[in-house]
């Protein structure tokens, strides 16, 4: 009897249109009496912590990679942010049970990493940063092998491999040798092998490395669907902080092995008190931006150029004092006969928060020393 999982979908039960209890809907193939049956299993999903560390430290002879790191990560898509050498890779190795901590403790899916490493690796998928794929085998051969290494029986491994390669967009190319794949295709193979055994959690280390903008967008879409379509939680590292804003529910920032901040993406990108205004030029005012700036200055409004923003030369930034600020800008734009392209409240970006937190930590270290 083949009891291999073939699909996972997250749903929420509802009462009066309000989501109440989340659950996972899993379809499994079962071979019985020469026929293939699709059997549905529904499992209630509780809001548990998928990763928890407490005073976790890792010391090497010349460097402390992790320094008393305490953080909880819940279900969903979580971004792990930090500069090179911040401790991200060391943390992942410890969480996979591949490297012992110097002190402290950590749990993954409720399992102690110090004693349950093998059990954790059965339940977790891992996509490494570096290219480590055998060039002379096909994607199908490689992913089937990884499925078998994860404990799936032969038939289940082949079926799961076909399903997973279809999900990552490699089904038509699945029999080609990996050595002839593009960088984007190789990244998809690495993602497929991390998903093939139907894990509860996946670690994705710099999954968009080496990809062009289109390839990055496609990979980010795949990552998001891993959770929304299949109910798998994700811990993803990236040095492109804008990617995390678009993809993650939660962001953890570490620097020098220490926790700088752990917050929801919404908290990181909360709105500011700054309005960005963009206007069109006219025959009467060939430089509409300058005309608007001078008119607002004449009314006592402090205005700055939108440096660092796309199209910055045509954008003005001003601090809002409430609805009257919006009304004033609209009135001035109308009086000048300009076209209002946009007027929106700015949001913080993770990169800004990361830089600010890092500067505050360094300043505190200087004063503390």
mmCIF file of C-alpha atoms in Angstrom, residues 2-190:
data_model
loop_
_atom_site.group_PDB
_atom_site.id
_atom_site.type_symbol
_atom_site.label_atom_id
_atom_site.label_comp_id
_atom_site.label_asym_id
_atom_site.label_seq_id
_atom_site.Cartn_x
_atom_site.Cartn_y
_atom_site.Cartn_z
ATOM 1 C CA UNK A 2 1.397 3.408 -1.055
ATOM 2 C CA UNK A 3 0.567 6.100 1.474
ATOM 3 C CA UNK A 4 2.598 8.942 -0.052
ATOM 4 C CA UNK A 5 1.445 12.553 0.355
ATOM 5 C CA UNK A 6 0.656 14.299 -2.913
ATOM 6 C CA UNK A 7 -0.821 17.660 -2.002
ATOM 7 C CA UNK A 8 -1.274 19.966 0.954
ATOM 8 C CA UNK A 9 -3.607 22.948 1.146
ATOM 9 C CA UNK A 10 -4.226 25.309 4.064
ATOM 10 C CA UNK A 11 -7.789 26.311 4.798
ATOM 11 C CA UNK A 12 -9.626 28.050 7.633
ATOM 12 C CA UNK A 13 -12.984 26.961 8.956
ATOM 13 C CA UNK A 14 -15.414 29.855 9.161
ATOM 14 C CA UNK A 15 -18.366 30.841 11.300
ATOM 15 C CA UNK A 16 -20.391 33.702 9.895
ATOM 16 C CA UNK A 17 -17.573 34.588 7.492
ATOM 17 C CA UNK A 18 -14.991 34.900 10.280
ATOM 18 C CA UNK A 19 -12.005 32.502 10.192
ATOM 19 C CA UNK A 20 -11.863 30.453 13.388
ATOM 20 C CA UNK A 21 -9.818 27.253 13.334
ATOM 21 C CA UNK A 22 -7.038 26.828 10.741
ATOM 22 C CA UNK A 23 -6.504 23.352 9.402
ATOM 23 C CA UNK A 24 -4.375 21.513 6.840
ATOM 24 C CA UNK A 25 -6.038 19.535 4.064
ATOM 25 C CA UNK A 26 -3.782 16.728 2.829
ATOM 26 C CA UNK A 27 -4.529 14.400 -0.043
ATOM 27 C CA UNK A 28 -2.702 11.068 -0.085
ATOM 28 C CA UNK A 29 -2.491 8.434 -2.782
ATOM 29 C CA UNK A 30 -3.238 4.901 -1.600
ATOM 30 C CA UNK A 31 -2.934 1.766 -3.708
ATOM 31 C CA UNK A 32 -5.600 -0.775 -2.805
ATOM 32 C CA UNK A 33 -6.964 -3.714 -4.819
ATOM 33 C CA UNK A 34 -5.097 -2.548 -7.908
ATOM 34 C CA UNK A 35 -6.722 0.888 -7.826
ATOM 35 C CA UNK A 36 -5.337 4.290 -6.843
ATOM 36 C CA UNK A 37 -7.414 6.015 -4.189
ATOM 37 C CA UNK A 38 -7.094 9.642 -3.125
ATOM 38 C CA UNK A 39 -7.755 9.908 0.601
ATOM 39 C CA UNK A 40 -8.224 13.249 2.356
ATOM 40 C CA UNK A 41 -6.840 13.922 5.818
ATOM 41 C CA UNK A 42 -7.741 17.053 7.770
ATOM 42 C CA UNK A 43 -5.446 18.129 10.592
ATOM 43 C CA UNK A 44 -6.085 21.034 12.940
ATOM 44 C CA UNK A 45 -3.164 23.489 12.930
ATOM 45 C CA UNK A 46 -2.424 25.147 16.249
ATOM 46 C CA UNK A 47 -0.522 28.421 16.509
ATOM 47 C CA UNK A 48 2.741 26.859 17.696
ATOM 48 C CA UNK A 49 6.316 28.054 17.616
ATOM 49 C CA UNK A 50 8.213 26.285 14.841
ATOM 50 C CA UNK A 51 11.666 27.534 15.948
ATOM 51 C CA UNK A 52 12.716 28.607 19.433
ATOM 52 C CA UNK A 53 16.180 29.481 20.739
ATOM 53 C CA UNK A 54 17.166 30.443 24.264
ATOM 54 C CA UNK A 55 20.539 32.038 25.059
ATOM 55 C CA UNK A 56 21.988 30.161 22.083
ATOM 56 C CA UNK A 57 25.732 30.668 21.599
ATOM 57 C CA UNK A 58 28.302 29.231 19.223
ATOM 58 C CA UNK A 59 31.958 30.033 19.755
ATOM 59 C CA UNK A 60 34.897 29.208 17.537
ATOM 60 C CA UNK A 61 38.561 29.732 18.528
ATOM 61 C CA UNK A 62 38.744 33.215 16.992
ATOM 62 C CA UNK A 63 35.128 34.340 16.736
ATOM 63 C CA UNK A 64 31.746 34.140 18.447
ATOM 64 C CA UNK A 65 29.264 33.314 15.683
ATOM 65 C CA UNK A 66 26.156 33.391 17.903
ATOM 66 C CA UNK A 67 25.977 35.302 21.165
ATOM 67 C CA UNK A 68 23.124 34.407 23.561
ATOM 68 C CA UNK A 69 20.513 34.475 20.804
ATOM 69 C CA UNK A 70 16.928 34.133 22.042
ATOM 70 C CA UNK A 71 14.164 34.243 19.443
ATOM 71 C CA UNK A 72 10.843 32.550 18.648
ATOM 72 C CA UNK A 73 9.618 31.977 15.093
ATOM 73 C CA UNK A 74 5.995 31.104 14.403
ATOM 74 C CA UNK A 75 4.300 29.481 11.390
ATOM 75 C CA UNK A 76 4.419 31.320 8.062
ATOM 76 C CA UNK A 77 7.243 32.803 6.009
ATOM 77 C CA UNK A 78 10.047 34.312 8.104
ATOM 78 C CA UNK A 79 13.016 36.258 6.767
ATOM 79 C CA UNK A 80 16.418 35.953 8.443
ATOM 80 C CA UNK A 81 18.421 39.135 7.839
ATOM 81 C CA UNK A 82 22.060 39.860 8.547
ATOM 82 C CA UNK A 83 25.292 40.882 6.880
ATOM 83 C CA UNK A 84 27.897 38.300 5.892
ATOM 84 C CA UNK A 85 29.307 36.860 9.087
ATOM 85 C CA UNK A 86 26.224 37.794 11.115
ATOM 86 C CA UNK A 87 25.646 34.166 12.123
ATOM 87 C CA UNK A 88 22.832 33.140 9.747
ATOM 88 C CA UNK A 89 24.494 30.022 8.316
ATOM 89 C CA UNK A 90 25.749 28.957 11.738
ATOM 90 C CA UNK A 91 22.225 29.240 13.117
ATOM 91 C CA UNK A 92 20.784 27.094 10.320
ATOM 92 C CA UNK A 93 23.430 24.388 10.874
ATOM 93 C CA UNK A 94 22.589 24.281 14.571
ATOM 94 C CA UNK A 95 18.846 24.151 13.876
ATOM 95 C CA UNK A 96 19.388 21.205 11.515
ATOM 96 C CA UNK A 97 21.335 19.368 14.201
ATOM 97 C CA UNK A 98 24.512 19.452 12.114
ATOM 98 C CA UNK A 99 26.581 21.582 14.489
ATOM 99 C CA UNK A 100 26.394 21.606 18.300
ATOM 100 C CA UNK A 101 25.833 24.848 20.167
ATOM 101 C CA UNK A 102 28.435 25.982 22.683
ATOM 102 C CA UNK A 103 25.679 26.795 25.158
ATOM 103 C CA UNK A 104 21.975 27.530 25.310
ATOM 104 C CA UNK A 105 19.246 25.505 23.691
ATOM 105 C CA UNK A 106 17.122 25.416 20.542
ATOM 106 C CA UNK A 107 14.021 23.578 19.393
ATOM 107 C CA UNK A 108 12.655 23.006 15.894
ATOM 108 C CA UNK A 109 9.031 21.843 15.628
ATOM 109 C CA UNK A 110 9.175 21.099 19.349
ATOM 110 C CA UNK A 111 12.249 18.861 19.008
ATOM 111 C CA UNK A 112 15.518 19.548 20.840
ATOM 112 C CA UNK A 113 18.292 20.094 18.279
ATOM 113 C CA UNK A 114 20.893 18.624 20.649
ATOM 114 C CA UNK A 115 19.233 15.202 20.853
ATOM 115 C CA UNK A 116 16.713 14.990 17.992
ATOM 116 C CA UNK A 117 18.740 16.079 14.954
ATOM 117 C CA UNK A 118 17.776 13.084 12.808
ATOM 118 C CA UNK A 119 14.073 13.507 13.604
ATOM 119 C CA UNK A 120 14.301 17.215 12.760
ATOM 120 C CA UNK A 121 15.910 16.498 9.378
ATOM 121 C CA UNK A 122 13.052 14.097 8.570
ATOM 122 C CA UNK A 123 10.572 16.940 9.056
ATOM 123 C CA UNK A 124 12.602 19.837 7.628
ATOM 124 C CA UNK A 125 13.768 20.627 4.090
ATOM 125 C CA UNK A 126 16.970 22.537 3.364
ATOM 126 C CA UNK A 127 17.956 24.482 0.252
ATOM 127 C CA UNK A 128 21.673 25.367 0.492
ATOM 128 C CA UNK A 129 23.089 28.623 -0.813
ATOM 129 C CA UNK A 130 25.938 27.170 -2.861
ATOM 130 C CA UNK A 131 25.705 25.109 -6.039
ATOM 131 C CA UNK A 132 26.154 21.505 -4.913
ATOM 132 C CA UNK A 133 24.266 19.626 -7.643
ATOM 133 C CA UNK A 134 25.698 16.648 -9.581
ATOM 134 C CA UNK A 135 25.966 17.749 -13.237
ATOM 135 C CA UNK A 136 25.649 14.335 -14.899
ATOM 136 C CA UNK A 137 22.252 13.249 -13.557
ATOM 137 C CA UNK A 138 18.770 14.497 -14.396
ATOM 138 C CA UNK A 139 16.585 16.498 -12.054
ATOM 139 C CA UNK A 140 14.303 13.483 -11.722
ATOM 140 C CA UNK A 141 17.148 11.169 -10.730
ATOM 141 C CA UNK A 142 18.549 13.612 -8.208
ATOM 142 C CA UNK A 143 15.244 14.522 -6.550
ATOM 143 C CA UNK A 144 14.153 10.856 -6.406
ATOM 144 C CA UNK A 145 17.470 10.054 -4.715
ATOM 145 C CA UNK A 146 16.938 12.828 -2.155
ATOM 146 C CA UNK A 147 13.383 11.596 -1.539
ATOM 147 C CA UNK A 148 14.689 8.076 -0.904
ATOM 148 C CA UNK A 149 17.333 9.504 1.441
ATOM 149 C CA UNK A 150 14.477 11.137 3.363
ATOM 150 C CA UNK A 151 12.796 7.773 3.866
ATOM 151 C CA UNK A 152 10.192 7.638 1.092
ATOM 152 C CA UNK A 153 9.657 4.221 -0.572
ATOM 153 C CA UNK A 154 10.544 3.945 -4.298
ATOM 154 C CA UNK A 155 7.056 4.451 -5.756
ATOM 155 C CA UNK A 156 6.244 7.313 -3.414
ATOM 156 C CA UNK A 157 9.611 8.935 -4.170
ATOM 157 C CA UNK A 158 8.953 8.878 -7.922
ATOM 158 C CA UNK A 159 5.411 10.229 -7.568
ATOM 159 C CA UNK A 160 6.448 12.958 -5.159
ATOM 160 C CA UNK A 161 9.337 13.916 -7.437
ATOM 161 C CA UNK A 162 7.021 14.337 -10.432
ATOM 162 C CA UNK A 163 4.576 16.416 -8.373
ATOM 163 C CA UNK A 164 7.319 18.596 -6.889
ATOM 164 C CA UNK A 165 9.133 19.244 -10.177
ATOM 165 C CA UNK A 166 5.801 20.236 -11.697
ATOM 166 C CA UNK A 167 5.214 22.643 -8.804
ATOM 167 C CA UNK A 168 8.602 24.367 -9.249
ATOM 168 C CA UNK A 169 8.203 24.606 -13.031
ATOM 169 C CA UNK A 170 10.700 21.952 -14.156
ATOM 170 C CA UNK A 171 8.365 19.178 -15.241
ATOM 171 C CA UNK A 172 9.092 19.549 -18.965
ATOM 172 C CA UNK A 173 12.856 19.625 -18.348
ATOM 173 C CA UNK A 174 12.982 16.936 -15.685
ATOM 174 C CA UNK A 175 14.964 14.367 -17.710
ATOM 175 C CA UNK A 176 17.744 16.719 -18.848
ATOM 176 C CA UNK A 177 21.164 16.554 -17.123
ATOM 177 C CA UNK A 178 21.438 19.203 -14.415
ATOM 178 C CA UNK A 179 24.801 20.354 -15.789
ATOM 179 C CA UNK A 180 22.999 21.891 -18.775
ATOM 180 C CA UNK A 181 20.553 23.867 -16.631
ATOM 181 C CA UNK A 182 20.581 27.641 -16.224
ATOM 182 C CA UNK A 183 21.193 29.155 -12.786
ATOM 183 C CA UNK A 184 17.479 29.658 -12.286
ATOM 184 C CA UNK A 185 16.710 26.034 -13.143
ATOM 185 C CA UNK A 186 19.388 24.807 -10.740
ATOM 186 C CA UNK A 187 17.861 26.906 -7.973
ATOM 187 C CA UNK A 188 14.516 25.247 -8.692
ATOM 188 C CA UNK A 189 16.105 21.791 -8.462
ATOM 189 C CA UNK A 190 17.507 22.718 -5.049
#
